Amino acid sequence: MRIATWNVNSINARLENVLAWFEAASPDVAALQELKCIDEKFPTEAFERLGYNVAVHGQKTYNGVALLSKTPMEDVTRGLPEGDGDDHARYIEAVTGGTTPCRVASIYLPNGNPIGTEKFAYKLAWFARLRKHAQGLLALEEPLALVGDYNAIPGPEDADKPEDWLGDALFQPESRAAWRALKNLGLTDAYEQVDGRAGGYTFWDYQAGAWQRNHGIRIDHALLSPQAADRLRSVTIHRDVRATEKPSDHVPVVFELDL
DNA sequence: ATGGTAGACCTTCTA
């Protein structure tokens, strides 16, 4: 089973680019983030024509996440528990796959900038809620892949110019600690396990020629339960997509599991 | 030190 994650930065502005990639890469399951549209505006039919089942948790203008799968999805859940008035569409989860199904979540963690504001507090609170939910999921002892845009740079080796990110919410000690605390429940960072090399970036800003200068960061991740991590075969960052016509600022990452 | 880009939408916010 090949599971992809991709922050598309508006599914409708990106549709041609996204569909071209899906036709070429043909992932079994895909988690999309930053749809920037409500459910009704999601191009469901276009993905159905490519053979996908579609589950969307959309929102007007901002956020929005989706799961696409070639096999039917069961147990579809939208939003994290204990939302307490949180109306951001940042989480969708489902169980899908063939003989050995996998529980997959599409995650769009809050950016949290600027630091020292309620936005940064919201990011940390969201991280804590995700951790609590992940704890419950791990108790199921089944293949689990929590994939998406975590808006977290795990370490200095995950940025081309770490010094540029010192004041940014993505690289604050609190953000990195929240990432570690989630991982330390017993989850595996798929990239770290199969390819610990520096330079595996997944995001390059549109501004200041970041792509041309390779000023990238690694913020799109897969955290795997032991039952999934034991079956991890490869991780592929599709960085060429960043050089295509009208690209997202994030590129797709594909995780291949022997499931 | 600043400004640089992209998307949604209506004027400024988010990233």
PDB file of C-alpha atoms (C1' of nucleotides) in Angstrom:
ATOM      1  CA  MET A   1       0.000   0.000   0.000  1.00  0.00           C
ATOM      2  CA  ARG A   2       1.364   3.388  -1.025  1.00  0.00           C
ATOM      3  CA  ILE A   3       0.117   6.282   1.108  1.00  0.00           C
ATOM      4  CA  ALA A   4       0.694   9.870  -0.061  1.00  0.00           C
ATOM      5  CA  THR A   5       0.457  13.130   1.848  1.00  0.00           C
ATOM      6  CA  TRP A   6       0.277  16.507   0.119  1.00  0.00           C
ATOM      7  CA  ASN A   7      -0.569  20.034   1.194  1.00  0.00           C
ATOM      8  CA  VAL A   8      -2.022  21.289  -2.102  1.00  0.00           C
ATOM      9  CA  ASN A   9      -2.632  24.950  -1.101  1.00  0.00           C
ATOM     10  CA  SER A  10      -6.153  25.184  -2.617  1.00  0.00           C
ATOM     11  CA  ILE A  11      -7.442  22.049  -4.360  1.00  0.00           C
ATOM     12  CA  ASN A  12      -9.360  24.053  -6.953  1.00  0.00           C
ATOM     13  CA  ALA A  13      -6.508  26.407  -7.877  1.00  0.00           C
ATOM     14  CA  ARG A  14      -4.257  23.335  -8.078  1.00  0.00           C
ATOM     15  CA  LEU A  15      -6.593  20.800  -9.718  1.00  0.00           C
ATOM     16  CA  GLU A  16      -4.813  20.371 -13.062  1.00  0.00           C
ATOM     17  CA  ASN A  17      -1.424  20.004 -11.361  1.00  0.00           C
ATOM     18  CA  VAL A  18      -2.811  17.596  -8.721  1.00  0.00           C
ATOM     19  CA  LEU A  19      -4.652  15.358 -11.178  1.00  0.00           C
ATOM     20  CA  ALA A  20      -1.559  15.084 -13.393  1.00  0.00           C
ATOM     21  CA  TRP A  21       0.431  13.871 -10.394  1.00  0.00           C
ATOM     22  CA  PHE A  22      -2.269  11.373  -9.383  1.00  0.00           C
ATOM     23  CA  GLU A  23      -2.355   9.896 -12.876  1.00  0.00           C
ATOM     24  CA  ALA A  24       1.426   9.450 -12.858  1.00  0.00           C
ATOM     25  CA  ALA A  25       2.001   8.386  -9.238  1.00  0.00           C
ATOM     26  CA  SER A  26      -1.301   6.563  -8.621  1.00  0.00           C
ATOM     27  CA  PRO A  27      -1.094   6.261  -4.808  1.00  0.00           C
ATOM     28  CA  ASP A  28      -3.468   3.760  -3.160  1.00  0.00           C
ATOM     29  CA  VAL A  29      -4.352   6.243  -0.434  1.00  0.00           C
ATOM     30  CA  ALA A  30      -3.815  10.007  -0.361  1.00  0.00           C
ATOM     31  CA  ALA A  31      -4.152  12.562   2.423  1.00  0.00           C
ATOM     32  CA  LEU A  32      -4.612  16.139   1.223  1.00  0.00           C
ATOM     33  CA  GLN A  33      -4.395  19.350   3.245  1.00  0.00           C
ATOM     34  CA  GLU A  34      -5.246  23.035   2.754  1.00  0.00           C
ATOM     35  CA  LEU A  35      -8.160  22.415   0.407  1.00  0.00           C
ATOM     36  CA  LYS A  36      -9.422  25.980   1.012  1.00  0.00           C
ATOM     37  CA  CYS A  37     -12.979  25.035   0.081  1.00  0.00           C
ATOM     38  CA  ILE A  38     -16.201  23.708   1.557  1.00  0.00           C
ATOM     39  CA  ASP A  39     -17.229  20.071   0.985  1.00  0.00           C
ATOM     40  CA  GLU A  40     -19.588  20.999  -1.864  1.00  0.00           C
ATOM     41  CA  LYS A  41     -16.790  22.716  -3.821  1.00  0.00           C
ATOM     42  CA  PHE A  42     -14.391  19.756  -3.598  1.00  0.00           C
ATOM     43  CA  PRO A  43     -13.842  18.204  -7.081  1.00  0.00           C
ATOM     44  CA  THR A  44     -15.072  14.760  -5.980  1.00  0.00           C
ATOM     45  CA  GLU A  45     -16.054  13.537  -9.470  1.00  0.00           C
ATOM     46  CA  ALA A  46     -12.582  14.223 -10.878  1.00  0.00           C
ATOM     47  CA  PHE A  47     -11.048  11.883  -8.312  1.00  0.00           C
ATOM     48  CA  GLU A  48     -13.811   9.302  -8.680  1.00  0.00           C
ATOM     49  CA  ARG A  49     -12.989   9.159 -12.390  1.00  0.00           C
ATOM     50  CA  LEU A  50      -9.449   8.143 -11.380  1.00  0.00           C
ATOM     51  CA  GLY A  51     -10.889   5.338  -9.240  1.00  0.00           C
ATOM     52  CA  TYR A  52     -10.832   6.927  -5.786  1.00  0.00           C
ATOM     53  CA  ASN A  53     -13.308   6.905  -2.950  1.00  0.00           C
ATOM     54  CA  VAL A  54     -13.487  10.376  -1.395  1.00  0.00           C
ATOM     55  CA  ALA A  55     -13.928  11.649   2.168  1.00  0.00           C
ATOM     56  CA  VAL A  56     -13.742  15.410   2.728  1.00  0.00           C
ATOM     57  CA  HIS A  57     -13.680  17.680   5.768  1.00  0.00           C
ATOM     58  CA  GLY A  58     -13.757  21.100   4.152  1.00  0.00           C
ATOM     59  CA  GLN A  59     -13.976  24.711   5.266  1.00  0.00           C
ATOM     60  CA  LYS A  60     -14.556  28.027   3.508  1.00  0.00           C
ATOM     61  CA  THR A  61     -11.323  29.874   2.537  1.00  0.00           C
ATOM     62  CA  TYR A  62      -8.990  28.204   5.040  1.00  0.00           C
ATOM     63  CA  ASN A  63      -7.755  24.734   6.059  1.00  0.00           C
ATOM     64  CA  GLY A  64      -9.699  21.690   4.862  1.00  0.00           C
ATOM     65  CA  VAL A  65      -8.460  18.070   4.676  1.00  0.00           C
ATOM     66  CA  ALA A  66      -9.405  15.015   2.623  1.00  0.00           C
ATOM     67  CA  LEU A  67      -8.724  11.313   2.268  1.00  0.00           C
ATOM     68  CA  LEU A  68      -8.785   9.522  -1.079  1.00  0.00           C
ATOM     69  CA  SER A  69      -8.557   5.746  -1.347  1.00  0.00           C
ATOM     70  CA  LYS A  70      -8.826   3.154  -4.076  1.00  0.00           C
ATOM     71  CA  THR A  71     -10.544   0.842  -1.574  1.00  0.00           C
ATOM     72  CA  PRO A  72     -13.663   1.768   0.452  1.00  0.00           C
ATOM     73  CA  MET A  73     -13.171   3.744   3.659  1.00  0.00           C
ATOM     74  CA  GLU A  74     -14.747   2.752   6.945  1.00  0.00           C
ATOM     75  CA  ASP A  75     -14.964   4.387  10.336  1.00  0.00           C
ATOM     76  CA  VAL A  76     -14.585   7.909   8.821  1.00  0.00           C
ATOM     77  CA  THR A  77     -14.087  10.538  11.568  1.00  0.00           C
ATOM     78  CA  ARG A  78     -13.911  14.318  11.078  1.00  0.00           C
ATOM     79  CA  GLY A  79     -12.148  16.522  13.625  1.00  0.00           C
ATOM     80  CA  LEU A  80     -10.243  15.625  16.785  1.00  0.00           C
ATOM     81  CA  PRO A  81     -12.106  14.835  20.004  1.00  0.00           C
ATOM     82  CA  GLU A  82     -12.540  17.559  22.651  1.00  0.00           C
ATOM     83  CA  GLY A  83     -12.795  20.361  20.113  1.00  0.00           C
ATOM     84  CA  ASP A  84     -14.474  22.742  22.554  1.00  0.00           C
ATOM     85  CA  GLY A  85     -15.566  25.204  19.867  1.00  0.00           C
ATOM     86  CA  ASP A  86     -12.645  24.550  17.528  1.00  0.00           C
ATOM     87  CA  ASP A  87     -14.183  25.013  14.062  1.00  0.00           C
ATOM     88  CA  HIS A  88     -11.015  24.557  11.974  1.00  0.00           C
ATOM     89  CA  ALA A  89     -11.168  21.616   9.535  1.00  0.00           C
ATOM     90  CA  ARG A  90      -7.766  20.076  10.224  1.00  0.00           C
ATOM     91  CA  TYR A  91      -8.300  16.357  10.815  1.00  0.00           C
ATOM     92  CA  ILE A  92      -9.957  13.439   9.051  1.00  0.00           C
ATOM     93  CA  GLU A  93      -9.401   9.740   9.746  1.00  0.00           C
ATOM     94  CA  ALA A  94     -10.544   6.491   8.144  1.00  0.00           C
ATOM     95  CA  VAL A  95      -9.717   2.796   7.931  1.00  0.00           C
ATOM     96  CA  THR A  96      -8.953   1.544   4.440  1.00  0.00           C
ATOM     97  CA  GLY A  97      -7.029  -1.063   2.467  1.00  0.00           C
ATOM     98  CA  GLY A  98      -7.318  -4.689   1.440  1.00  0.00           C
ATOM     99  CA  THR A  99      -6.493  -7.810   3.441  1.00  0.00           C
ATOM    100  CA  THR A 100      -4.535  -5.860   6.074  1.00  0.00           C
ATOM    101  CA  PRO A 101      -6.263  -2.491   6.437  1.00  0.00           C
ATOM    102  CA  CYS A 102      -4.534   0.616   7.733  1.00  0.00           C
ATOM    103  CA  ARG A 103      -6.012   3.459   9.762  1.00  0.00           C
ATOM    104  CA  VAL A 104      -4.947   6.690   8.045  1.00  0.00           C
ATOM    105  CA  ALA A 105      -5.349  10.284   9.217  1.00  0.00           C
ATOM    106  CA  SER A 106      -4.893  13.467   7.156  1.00  0.00           C
ATOM    107  CA  ILE A 107      -3.533  16.147   9.486  1.00  0.00           C
ATOM    108  CA  TYR A 108      -3.149  19.894   8.977  1.00  0.00           C
ATOM    109  CA  LEU A 109      -1.559  21.141  12.165  1.00  0.00           C
ATOM    110  CA  PRO A 110      -1.902  24.874  12.931  1.00  0.00           C
ATOM    111  CA  ASN A 111       0.955  27.065  11.672  1.00  0.00           C
ATOM    112  CA  GLY A 112       1.116  29.000  14.948  1.00  0.00           C
ATOM    113  CA  ASN A 113       2.703  32.231  13.722  1.00  0.00           C
ATOM    114  CA  PRO A 114       3.378  34.715  15.071  1.00  0.00           C
ATOM    115  CA  ILE A 115       4.821  33.309  18.293  1.00  0.00           C
ATOM    116  CA  GLY A 116       3.640  34.799  21.561  1.00  0.00           C
ATOM    117  CA  THR A 117       0.053  35.101  20.323  1.00  0.00           C
ATOM    118  CA  GLU A 118      -3.126  33.047  20.757  1.00  0.00           C
ATOM    119  CA  LYS A 119      -2.253  31.394  17.427  1.00  0.00           C
ATOM    120  CA  PHE A 120       0.866  29.839  18.912  1.00  0.00           C
ATOM    121  CA  ALA A 121      -1.095  28.723  21.995  1.00  0.00           C
ATOM    122  CA  TYR A 122      -3.679  27.161  19.668  1.00  0.00           C
ATOM    123  CA  LYS A 123      -0.937  25.252  17.861  1.00  0.00           C
ATOM    124  CA  LEU A 124       0.420  23.788  21.098  1.00  0.00           C
ATOM    125  CA  ALA A 125      -3.091  22.951  22.381  1.00  0.00           C
ATOM    126  CA  TRP A 126      -3.868  21.221  19.070  1.00  0.00           C
ATOM    127  CA  PHE A 127      -0.637  19.218  19.321  1.00  0.00           C
ATOM    128  CA  ALA A 128      -1.686  18.116  22.829  1.00  0.00           C
ATOM    129  CA  ARG A 129      -5.133  17.052  21.619  1.00  0.00           C
ATOM    130  CA  LEU A 130      -3.549  15.096  18.765  1.00  0.00           C
ATOM    131  CA  ARG A 131      -1.218  13.380  21.226  1.00  0.00           C
ATOM    132  CA  LYS A 132      -4.101  12.312  23.438  1.00  0.00           C
ATOM    133  CA  HIS A 133      -6.038  10.971  20.457  1.00  0.00           C
ATOM    134  CA  ALA A 134      -2.969   9.137  19.124  1.00  0.00           C
ATOM    135  CA  GLN A 135      -2.540   7.483  22.513  1.00  0.00           C
ATOM    136  CA  GLY A 136      -6.006   5.951  22.157  1.00  0.00           C
ATOM    137  CA  LEU A 137      -5.326   4.846  18.594  1.00  0.00           C
ATOM    138  CA  LEU A 138      -2.047   3.169  19.553  1.00  0.00           C
ATOM    139  CA  ALA A 139      -3.941   1.064  22.106  1.00  0.00           C
ATOM    140  CA  LEU A 140      -5.785  -0.555  19.167  1.00  0.00           C
ATOM    141  CA  GLU A 141      -2.458  -2.171  18.179  1.00  0.00           C
ATOM    142  CA  GLU A 142      -3.186  -1.965  14.448  1.00  0.00           C
ATOM    143  CA  PRO A 143      -1.446  -0.458  11.403  1.00  0.00           C
ATOM    144  CA  LEU A 144      -1.795   3.302  11.773  1.00  0.00           C
ATOM    145  CA  ALA A 145      -0.379   6.164   9.688  1.00  0.00           C
ATOM    146  CA  LEU A 146      -0.772   9.738  10.926  1.00  0.00           C
ATOM    147  CA  VAL A 147       0.283  11.729   7.879  1.00  0.00           C
ATOM    148  CA  GLY A 148       0.118  15.370   6.919  1.00  0.00           C
ATOM    149  CA  ASP A 149       1.476  18.879   7.264  1.00  0.00           C
ATOM    150  CA  TYR A 150       2.637  19.041  10.886  1.00  0.00           C
ATOM    151  CA  ASN A 151       3.995  22.584  10.552  1.00  0.00           C
ATOM    152  CA  ALA A 152       6.920  21.381  12.670  1.00  0.00           C
ATOM    153  CA  ILE A 153      10.623  21.247  11.752  1.00  0.00           C
ATOM    154  CA  PRO A 154      11.907  18.368  13.912  1.00  0.00           C
ATOM    155  CA  GLY A 155      15.570  19.432  13.998  1.00  0.00           C
ATOM    156  CA  PRO A 156      18.190  21.711  12.408  1.00  0.00           C
ATOM    157  CA  GLU A 157      19.019  19.007   9.850  1.00  0.00           C
ATOM    158  CA  ASP A 158      15.464  19.438   8.544  1.00  0.00           C
ATOM    159  CA  ALA A 159      16.065  22.997   7.322  1.00  0.00           C
ATOM    160  CA  ASP A 160      18.480  24.290   4.712  1.00  0.00           C
ATOM    161  CA  LYS A 161      18.978  27.448   6.754  1.00  0.00           C
ATOM    162  CA  PRO A 162      17.893  26.656  10.334  1.00  0.00           C
ATOM    163  CA  GLU A 163      18.981  30.117  11.480  1.00  0.00           C
ATOM    164  CA  ASP A 164      16.204  31.627   9.337  1.00  0.00           C
ATOM    165  CA  TRP A 165      13.578  29.751  11.374  1.00  0.00           C
ATOM    166  CA  LEU A 166      14.693  30.581  14.927  1.00  0.00           C
ATOM    167  CA  GLY A 167      11.870  33.083  15.444  1.00  0.00           C
ATOM    168  CA  ASP A 168       9.280  31.001  13.625  1.00  0.00           C
ATOM    169  CA  ALA A 169       6.522  28.921  15.240  1.00  0.00           C
ATOM    170  CA  LEU A 170       7.572  25.903  13.142  1.00  0.00           C
ATOM    171  CA  PHE A 171      10.961  25.696  14.863  1.00  0.00           C
ATOM    172  CA  GLN A 172      10.255  26.864  18.435  1.00  0.00           C
ATOM    173  CA  PRO A 173      11.540  24.633  21.251  1.00  0.00           C
ATOM    174  CA  GLU A 174       7.894  24.157  22.359  1.00  0.00           C
ATOM    175  CA  SER A 175       6.854  23.017  18.868  1.00  0.00           C
ATOM    176  CA  ARG A 176       9.770  20.608  18.615  1.00  0.00           C
ATOM    177  CA  ALA A 177       9.048  19.277  22.114  1.00  0.00           C
ATOM    178  CA  ALA A 178       5.389  18.702  21.165  1.00  0.00           C
ATOM    179  CA  TRP A 179       6.524  16.792  18.075  1.00  0.00           C
ATOM    180  CA  ARG A 180       8.869  14.658  20.197  1.00  0.00           C
ATOM    181  CA  ALA A 181       6.181  14.037  22.818  1.00  0.00           C
ATOM    182  CA  LEU A 182       3.855  12.751  20.106  1.00  0.00           C
ATOM    183  CA  LYS A 183       6.564  10.525  18.634  1.00  0.00           C
ATOM    184  CA  ASN A 184       7.613   9.287  22.057  1.00  0.00           C
ATOM    185  CA  LEU A 185       4.228   7.620  22.543  1.00  0.00           C
ATOM    186  CA  GLY A 186       5.765   4.897  20.402  1.00  0.00           C
ATOM    187  CA  LEU A 187       5.329   6.267  16.896  1.00  0.00           C
ATOM    188  CA  THR A 188       8.003   6.135  14.189  1.00  0.00           C
ATOM    189  CA  ASP A 189       8.944   9.038  11.927  1.00  0.00           C
ATOM    190  CA  ALA A 190       8.916   7.141   8.623  1.00  0.00           C
ATOM    191  CA  TYR A 191      11.505   9.399   6.965  1.00  0.00           C
ATOM    192  CA  GLU A 192      13.897   9.052   9.877  1.00  0.00           C
ATOM    193  CA  GLN A 193      13.619   5.269   9.828  1.00  0.00           C
ATOM    194  CA  VAL A 194      14.419   4.672   6.160  1.00  0.00           C
ATOM    195  CA  ASP A 195      16.507   7.721   5.306  1.00  0.00           C
ATOM    196  CA  GLY A 196      18.023   9.789   8.085  1.00  0.00           C
ATOM    197  CA  ARG A 197      19.949  12.035   5.703  1.00  0.00           C
ATOM    198  CA  ALA A 198      19.584  15.774   5.932  1.00  0.00           C
ATOM    199  CA  GLY A 199      18.122  17.618   2.993  1.00  0.00           C
ATOM    200  CA  GLY A 200      14.836  15.767   2.532  1.00  0.00           C
ATOM    201  CA  TYR A 201      12.733  18.891   2.328  1.00  0.00           C
ATOM    202  CA  THR A 202       9.008  18.955   1.568  1.00  0.00           C
ATOM    203  CA  PHE A 203       8.281  22.709   1.539  1.00  0.00           C
ATOM    204  CA  TRP A 204       9.868  25.695  -0.154  1.00  0.00           C
ATOM    205  CA  ASP A 205       8.329  29.153   0.329  1.00  0.00           C
ATOM    206  CA  TYR A 206       7.011  31.003  -2.726  1.00  0.00           C
ATOM    207  CA  GLN A 207       8.966  34.079  -1.623  1.00  0.00           C
ATOM    208  CA  ALA A 208      12.555  35.198  -2.062  1.00  0.00           C
ATOM    209  CA  GLY A 209      13.478  32.426  -4.499  1.00  0.00           C
ATOM    210  CA  ALA A 210      13.384  29.757  -1.796  1.00  0.00           C
ATOM    211  CA  TRP A 211      12.999  26.933  -4.324  1.00  0.00           C
ATOM    212  CA  GLN A 212      15.762  28.177  -6.622  1.00  0.00           C
ATOM    213  CA  ARG A 213      18.115  28.461  -3.624  1.00  0.00           C
ATOM    214  CA  ASN A 214      16.887  25.168  -2.078  1.00  0.00           C
ATOM    215  CA  HIS A 215      15.905  26.978   1.115  1.00  0.00           C
ATOM    216  CA  GLY A 216      13.565  24.153   2.087  1.00  0.00           C
ATOM    217  CA  ILE A 217      12.262  22.572   5.273  1.00  0.00           C
ATOM    218  CA  ARG A 218      10.871  19.129   6.161  1.00  0.00           C
ATOM    219  CA  ILE A 219       7.427  19.601   7.706  1.00  0.00           C
ATOM    220  CA  ASP A 220       5.258  16.984   5.943  1.00  0.00           C
ATOM    221  CA  HIS A 221       5.564  13.791   7.938  1.00  0.00           C
ATOM    222  CA  ALA A 222       4.236  10.285   8.546  1.00  0.00           C
ATOM    223  CA  LEU A 223       4.127   8.934  12.076  1.00  0.00           C
ATOM    224  CA  LEU A 224       3.563   5.163  12.116  1.00  0.00           C
ATOM    225  CA  SER A 225       2.394   2.705  14.766  1.00  0.00           C
ATOM    226  CA  PRO A 226       4.715  -0.288  15.315  1.00  0.00           C
ATOM    227  CA  GLN A 227       2.365  -2.462  13.223  1.00  0.00           C
ATOM    228  CA  ALA A 228       2.843  -0.057  10.287  1.00  0.00           C
ATOM    229  CA  ALA A 229       6.506   0.848  10.894  1.00  0.00           C
ATOM    230  CA  ASP A 230       7.511  -2.826  10.768  1.00  0.00           C
ATOM    231  CA  ARG A 231       6.121  -2.940   7.245  1.00  0.00           C
ATOM    232  CA  LEU A 232       7.634   0.305   5.960  1.00  0.00           C
ATOM    233  CA  ARG A 233       9.453  -0.241   2.693  1.00  0.00           C
ATOM    234  CA  SER A 234      10.278   3.204   1.328  1.00  0.00           C
ATOM    235  CA  VAL A 235       9.737   6.957   1.595  1.00  0.00           C
ATOM    236  CA  THR A 236       9.815   9.072  -1.569  1.00  0.00           C
ATOM    237  CA  ILE A 237       9.724  12.858  -1.601  1.00  0.00           C
ATOM    238  CA  HIS A 238       8.447  13.968  -5.018  1.00  0.00           C
ATOM    239  CA  ARG A 239      10.489  17.158  -5.084  1.00  0.00           C
ATOM    240  CA  ASP A 240      10.290  17.518  -8.873  1.00  0.00           C
ATOM    241  CA  VAL A 241       6.650  18.542  -8.444  1.00  0.00           C
ATOM    242  CA  ARG A 242       7.869  21.836  -6.938  1.00  0.00           C
ATOM    243  CA  ALA A 243       9.307  22.769 -10.360  1.00  0.00           C
ATOM    244  CA  THR A 244       6.093  22.125 -12.327  1.00  0.00           C
ATOM    245  CA  GLU A 245       3.657  24.757 -13.631  1.00  0.00           C
ATOM    246  CA  LYS A 246       1.704  26.521 -10.850  1.00  0.00           C
ATOM    247  CA  PRO A 247       3.019  24.313  -8.031  1.00  0.00           C
ATOM    248  CA  SER A 248       1.940  24.090  -4.420  1.00  0.00           C
ATOM    249  CA  ASP A 249       4.605  25.286  -1.972  1.00  0.00           C
ATOM    250  CA  HIS A 250       4.576  21.707  -0.583  1.00  0.00           C
ATOM    251  CA  VAL A 251       5.406  18.537  -2.549  1.00  0.00           C
ATOM    252  CA  PRO A 252       3.840  15.063  -2.237  1.00  0.00           C
ATOM    253  CA  VAL A 253       5.533  12.456  -0.054  1.00  0.00           C
ATOM    254  CA  VAL A 254       4.785   8.761  -0.629  1.00  0.00           C
ATOM    255  CA  PHE A 255       5.167   6.082   2.041  1.00  0.00           C
ATOM    256  CA  GLU A 256       5.192   2.489   0.821  1.00  0.00           C
ATOM    257  CA  LEU A 257       4.056  -0.167   3.304  1.00  0.00           C
ATOM    258  CA  ASP A 258       3.986  -3.955   2.835  1.00  0.00           C
ATOM    259  CA  LEU A 259       0.263  -4.133   3.504  1.00  0.00           C
TER     260      LEU A 259
ATOM    261  C1'  DA B   1      16.821  45.710   7.543  1.00  0.00           C
ATOM    262  C1'  DT B   2      13.527  44.863   4.186  1.00  0.00           C
ATOM    263  C1'  DG B   3      10.757  42.571   1.039  1.00  0.00           C
ATOM    264  C1'  DG B   4       9.795  39.047  -1.457  1.00  0.00           C
ATOM    265  C1'  DT B   5       4.685  35.287  -3.491  1.00  0.00           C
ATOM    266  C1'  DA B   6       0.268  32.880  -3.523  1.00  0.00           C
ATOM    267  C1'  DG B   7      -4.770  32.037  -2.637  1.00  0.00           C
ATOM    268  C1'  DA B   8      -9.340  33.345  -1.188  1.00  0.00           C
ATOM    269  C1'  DC B   9     -12.227  37.167  -1.364  1.00  0.00           C
ATOM    270  C1'  DC B  10     -13.703  41.908  -1.077  1.00  0.00           C
ATOM    271  C1'  DT B  11      -9.735  44.449   2.169  1.00  0.00           C
ATOM    272  C1'  DT B  12      -7.357  41.946   4.751  1.00  0.00           C
ATOM    273  C1'  DC B  13      -6.056  37.312   6.524  1.00  0.00           C
ATOM    274  C1'  DT B  14      -3.327  33.258   6.323  1.00  0.00           C
ATOM    275  C1'  DA B  15       0.640  31.069   5.155  1.00  0.00           C
TER     276       DA B  15
END
